[in-house]
Structures are given as C-alpha cells and as structure tokens.
mmCIF file of C-alpha atoms in Angstrom:
data_model
loop_
_atom_site.group_PDB
_atom_site.id
_atom_site.type_symbol
_atom_site.label_atom_id
_atom_site.label_comp_id
_atom_site.label_asym_id
_atom_site.label_seq_id
_atom_site.Cartn_x
_atom_site.Cartn_y
_atom_site.Cartn_z
ATOM 1 C CA THR A 5 -40.875 12.497 -18.168
ATOM 2 C CA MET A 6 -39.198 12.269 -14.796
ATOM 3 C CA LYS A 7 -37.636 8.874 -15.615
ATOM 4 C CA LYS A 8 -35.882 10.305 -18.685
ATOM 5 C CA VAL A 9 -34.583 13.304 -16.737
ATOM 6 C CA LEU A 10 -33.233 10.995 -14.030
ATOM 7 C CA LEU A 11 -31.653 8.727 -16.635
ATOM 8 C CA VAL A 12 -29.896 11.675 -18.307
ATOM 9 C CA VAL A 13 -28.682 13.075 -14.971
ATOM 10 C CA MET A 14 -27.388 9.660 -13.843
ATOM 11 C CA SER A 15 -25.633 9.141 -17.188
ATOM 12 C CA MET A 16 -23.942 12.528 -16.869
ATOM 13 C CA LEU A 17 -22.827 11.747 -13.307
ATOM 14 C CA LEU A 18 -21.425 8.365 -14.320
ATOM 15 C CA PHE A 19 -19.592 9.876 -17.283
ATOM 16 C CA THR A 20 -18.148 12.617 -15.076
ATOM 17 C CA ALA A 21 -17.046 10.096 -12.458
ATOM 18 C CA TYR A 22 -15.488 7.887 -15.139
ATOM 19 C CA SER A 23 -13.708 10.828 -16.755
ATOM 20 C CA ALA A 24 -12.281 11.949 -13.423
ATOM 21 C CA SER A 25 -11.096 8.467 -12.483
ATOM 22 C CA ALA A 26 -9.553 7.791 -15.890
ATOM 23 C CA LYS A 27 -6.914 10.514 -15.442
ATOM 24 C CA PRO A 28 -3.655 9.067 -14.113
ATOM 25 C CA THR A 29 -2.426 10.558 -10.860
ATOM 26 C CA LYS A 30 0.665 12.689 -11.367
ATOM 27 C CA PHE A 31 3.295 12.328 -8.672
ATOM 28 C CA LYS A 32 6.409 14.410 -8.259
ATOM 29 C CA ASN A 33 9.610 12.624 -9.180
ATOM 30 C CA ILE A 34 10.947 10.722 -6.225
ATOM 31 C CA LYS A 35 14.402 11.730 -5.052
ATOM 32 C CA ASN A 36 14.081 9.512 -1.971
ATOM 33 C CA LEU A 37 11.364 7.674 -0.056
ATOM 34 C CA ASN A 38 10.799 10.503 2.457
ATOM 35 C CA SER A 39 7.155 11.617 2.775
ATOM 36 C CA THR A 40 5.838 8.903 0.445
ATOM 37 C CA SER A 41 2.971 6.480 1.113
ATOM 38 C CA TRP A 42 2.316 3.158 -0.559
ATOM 39 C CA LYS A 43 -0.375 0.448 -0.666
ATOM 40 C CA LEU A 44 0.601 -3.206 -0.978
ATOM 41 C CA VAL A 45 -0.729 -4.787 -4.179
ATOM 42 C CA ASP A 46 1.308 -8.013 -4.315
ATOM 43 C CA LEU A 47 2.485 -10.160 -1.399
ATOM 44 C CA GLN A 48 4.722 -12.928 -2.770
ATOM 45 C CA ASN A 49 2.515 -13.342 -5.867
ATOM 46 C CA GLU A 50 -0.547 -14.099 -3.742
ATOM 47 C CA GLU A 51 -3.906 -12.392 -4.100
ATOM 48 C CA LEU A 52 -4.487 -10.015 -1.202
ATOM 49 C CA VAL A 53 -7.475 -10.553 1.063
ATOM 50 C CA SER A 54 -9.612 -7.666 2.302
ATOM 51 C CA GLN A 55 -13.109 -7.269 3.664
ATOM 52 C CA TYR A 56 -15.371 -4.723 5.274
ATOM 53 C CA ILE A 57 -16.578 -5.084 8.838
ATOM 54 C CA GLY A 58 -19.055 -2.276 9.331
ATOM 55 C CA ALA A 59 -17.445 0.850 7.909
ATOM 56 C CA LYS A 60 -13.913 -0.429 8.549
ATOM 57 C CA SER A 61 -11.935 -1.973 5.712
ATOM 58 C CA LEU A 62 -9.615 -4.749 6.885
ATOM 59 C CA GLY A 63 -6.746 -6.229 4.911
ATOM 60 C CA ILE A 64 -5.459 -3.011 3.322
ATOM 61 C CA ILE A 65 -1.697 -2.868 3.922
ATOM 62 C CA THR A 66 0.100 0.465 3.727
ATOM 63 C CA LEU A 67 3.684 1.660 4.121
ATOM 64 C CA ASP A 68 4.357 5.300 5.024
ATOM 65 C CA PHE A 69 7.846 6.791 5.049
ATOM 66 C CA SER A 70 8.348 9.763 7.375
ATOM 67 C CA LYS A 71 9.296 13.245 6.223
ATOM 68 C CA LYS A 72 12.581 13.125 8.147
ATOM 69 C CA GLY A 73 13.605 9.864 6.538
ATOM 70 C CA SER A 74 14.230 7.462 9.406
ATOM 71 C CA THR A 75 10.866 6.101 10.549
ATOM 72 C CA VAL A 76 8.216 4.052 8.834
ATOM 73 C CA SER A 77 4.623 3.298 9.794
ATOM 74 C CA GLY A 78 1.470 1.909 8.259
ATOM 75 C CA ASN A 79 -1.513 -0.358 8.486
ATOM 76 C CA SER A 80 -0.747 -4.080 8.329
ATOM 77 C CA GLY A 81 -4.313 -5.170 7.606
ATOM 78 C CA ILE A 82 -5.848 -5.104 11.070
ATOM 79 C CA ASN A 83 -3.152 -3.504 13.190
ATOM 80 C CA THR A 84 -0.907 -0.494 12.793
ATOM 81 C CA TYR A 85 2.869 -0.784 12.905
ATOM 82 C CA ASN A 86 5.930 1.425 13.038
ATOM 83 C CA GLY A 87 9.677 1.156 13.142
ATOM 84 C CA ALA A 88 12.899 2.442 11.662
ATOM 85 C CA TYR A 89 14.339 2.197 8.178
ATOM 86 C CA GLU A 90 17.631 3.047 6.575
ATOM 87 C CA VAL A 91 18.486 3.498 2.921
ATOM 88 C CA ASN A 92 21.985 3.174 1.473
ATOM 89 C CA GLY A 93 21.894 3.475 -2.316
ATOM 90 C CA GLU A 94 19.429 0.802 -3.483
ATOM 91 C CA ASN A 95 19.705 -1.095 -0.193
ATOM 92 C CA ILE A 96 17.054 -0.757 2.494
ATOM 93 C CA THR A 97 16.762 -2.176 5.985
ATOM 94 C CA PHE A 98 13.830 -2.126 8.390
ATOM 95 C CA SER A 99 14.365 -2.552 12.128
ATOM 96 C CA GLY A 100 12.602 -2.235 15.468
ATOM 97 C CA LEU A 101 9.171 -2.935 13.975
ATOM 98 C CA THR A 102 6.373 -2.971 16.543
ATOM 99 C CA SER A 103 2.663 -3.477 16.050
ATOM 100 C CA THR A 104 -0.610 -3.111 17.911
ATOM 101 C CA GLN A 105 -2.140 -6.457 18.932
ATOM 102 C CA LEU A 106 -5.760 -6.450 17.747
ATOM 103 C CA TYR A 107 -7.475 -9.588 16.449
ATOM 104 C CA GLY A 108 -9.524 -10.000 13.302
ATOM 105 C CA PRO A 109 -10.634 -12.546 10.693
ATOM 106 C CA ARG A 110 -8.182 -15.433 10.436
ATOM 107 C CA ASN A 111 -7.375 -15.030 6.720
ATOM 108 C CA ILE A 112 -6.483 -11.359 7.224
ATOM 109 C CA MET A 113 -4.474 -12.143 10.380
ATOM 110 C CA GLU A 114 -2.454 -14.714 8.387
ATOM 111 C CA GLN A 115 -1.795 -12.179 5.617
ATOM 112 C CA GLU A 116 -0.775 -9.550 8.192
ATOM 113 C CA TYR A 117 1.527 -12.025 9.956
ATOM 114 C CA LYS A 118 3.234 -12.901 6.673
ATOM 115 C CA TYR A 119 3.735 -9.217 5.772
ATOM 116 C CA LEU A 120 5.090 -8.206 9.198
ATOM 117 C CA ASN A 121 7.477 -11.165 9.205
ATOM 118 C CA ILE A 122 8.845 -10.573 5.720
ATOM 119 C CA LEU A 123 9.249 -6.767 5.966
ATOM 120 C CA PRO A 124 12.357 -6.930 8.215
ATOM 121 C CA ASN A 125 13.977 -9.237 5.620
ATOM 122 C CA MET A 126 13.881 -6.687 2.814
ATOM 123 C CA SER A 127 17.319 -5.763 1.530
ATOM 124 C CA SER A 128 16.816 -3.668 -1.610
ATOM 125 C CA PHE A 129 14.215 -1.569 -3.375
ATOM 126 C CA LYS A 130 13.282 -0.303 -6.840
ATOM 127 C CA ILE A 131 10.984 2.562 -7.755
ATOM 128 C CA ILE A 132 9.334 2.195 -11.173
ATOM 129 C CA ASP A 133 7.810 5.237 -12.947
ATOM 130 C CA ASN A 134 7.490 7.133 -9.633
ATOM 131 C CA LYS A 135 4.394 5.061 -8.807
ATOM 132 C CA THR A 136 5.471 1.488 -8.057
ATOM 133 C CA LEU A 137 7.738 0.399 -5.218
ATOM 134 C CA LYS A 138 9.278 -3.060 -5.132
ATOM 135 C CA LEU A 139 10.932 -4.262 -1.936
ATOM 136 C CA ILE A 140 13.125 -7.324 -2.431
ATOM 137 C CA THR A 141 14.759 -9.779 -0.016
ATOM 138 C CA SER A 142 18.278 -11.096 -0.611
ATOM 139 C CA ASP A 143 16.745 -14.355 -1.872
ATOM 140 C CA GLY A 144 14.445 -12.608 -4.368
ATOM 141 C CA ILE A 145 11.092 -12.470 -2.543
ATOM 142 C CA GLU A 146 9.248 -9.303 -3.607
ATOM 143 C CA LEU A 147 6.600 -7.039 -2.149
ATOM 144 C CA THR A 148 4.978 -4.695 -4.682
ATOM 145 C CA PHE A 149 3.324 -1.421 -3.663
ATOM 146 C CA THR A 150 1.487 1.254 -5.595
ATOM 147 C CA ARG A 151 1.958 4.883 -4.606
ATOM 148 C CA ILE A 152 -0.851 6.688 -2.782
ATOM 149 C CA LYS A 153 1.040 9.853 -1.739
#
C-alpha cells in the first residue's frame, strides 16, 4: 500500500540523514588561526540563549579569523562585529572591536553584551584536537568555541 511505501522511503531518508550526520567533520591541522571560523558553545559556563525570529536565528555567536591573520569578525548574537587580533605564541590580544548597533530580545542582548565585553580581555588560547578553541583571560575566565571552518 501507499502508506507502507511512504514509511519505507521515510525510513531510508532518516537513516541516510543520520549516517551522514554521524561522520565527524575532518579539519586540516591548524598551524595558526588564519582562515578559521568558530561558534561559541560555552560563555563562562552559562547555557547560551538563541531563538528564531522569522527565518533569522538570533543568539548564535561566531568568531572568524581573517586569511591574512590580523583581523577578526563575527556575529555576536544580534549584531556583527570586527576588530584586530594579534597572536604571540599562546598569547592572544583583541583590540579595536566595533559592532553594529541593532536591538533584539533582552536575554540575547545581555548575552551579546557579556561576550563583546569579555573578548577584549582574552590573553591566551588553546586549540584542542583541531576542533575546539578555548580563549582564556588572565584570571581564568574561558570562552569555548567549536570549529565550523
């Protein structure tokens, strides 16, 4: 019957989708942060807030390092930001960060504010297994990112 055919087709599609998503993404070994992109997964051990408004997802925080290795940009949840960064060994500094000034839901604005205010205080970084980036302040506050590019 048609129901059985649909059930079999849907099962095959789900299995295929699961199989494809179960494969870990392989990234090239990182020699430096140039041309890498990251998504924030942990902001000072707090659960991140995100929500959809129409087709737009708010609350997703990203960090993109330029190919040339001196500028950084990303999405801070509602707004976009950019600035400069410098790496010296395991030390990292961010400076001259600027952001667009759009408004959004209060909980996401608070999260964005916290992120944009802590980013300039980062002093060192660690890359774990080519897929996790930890930025750390001199007093031990950490931001944890997962690699997206």
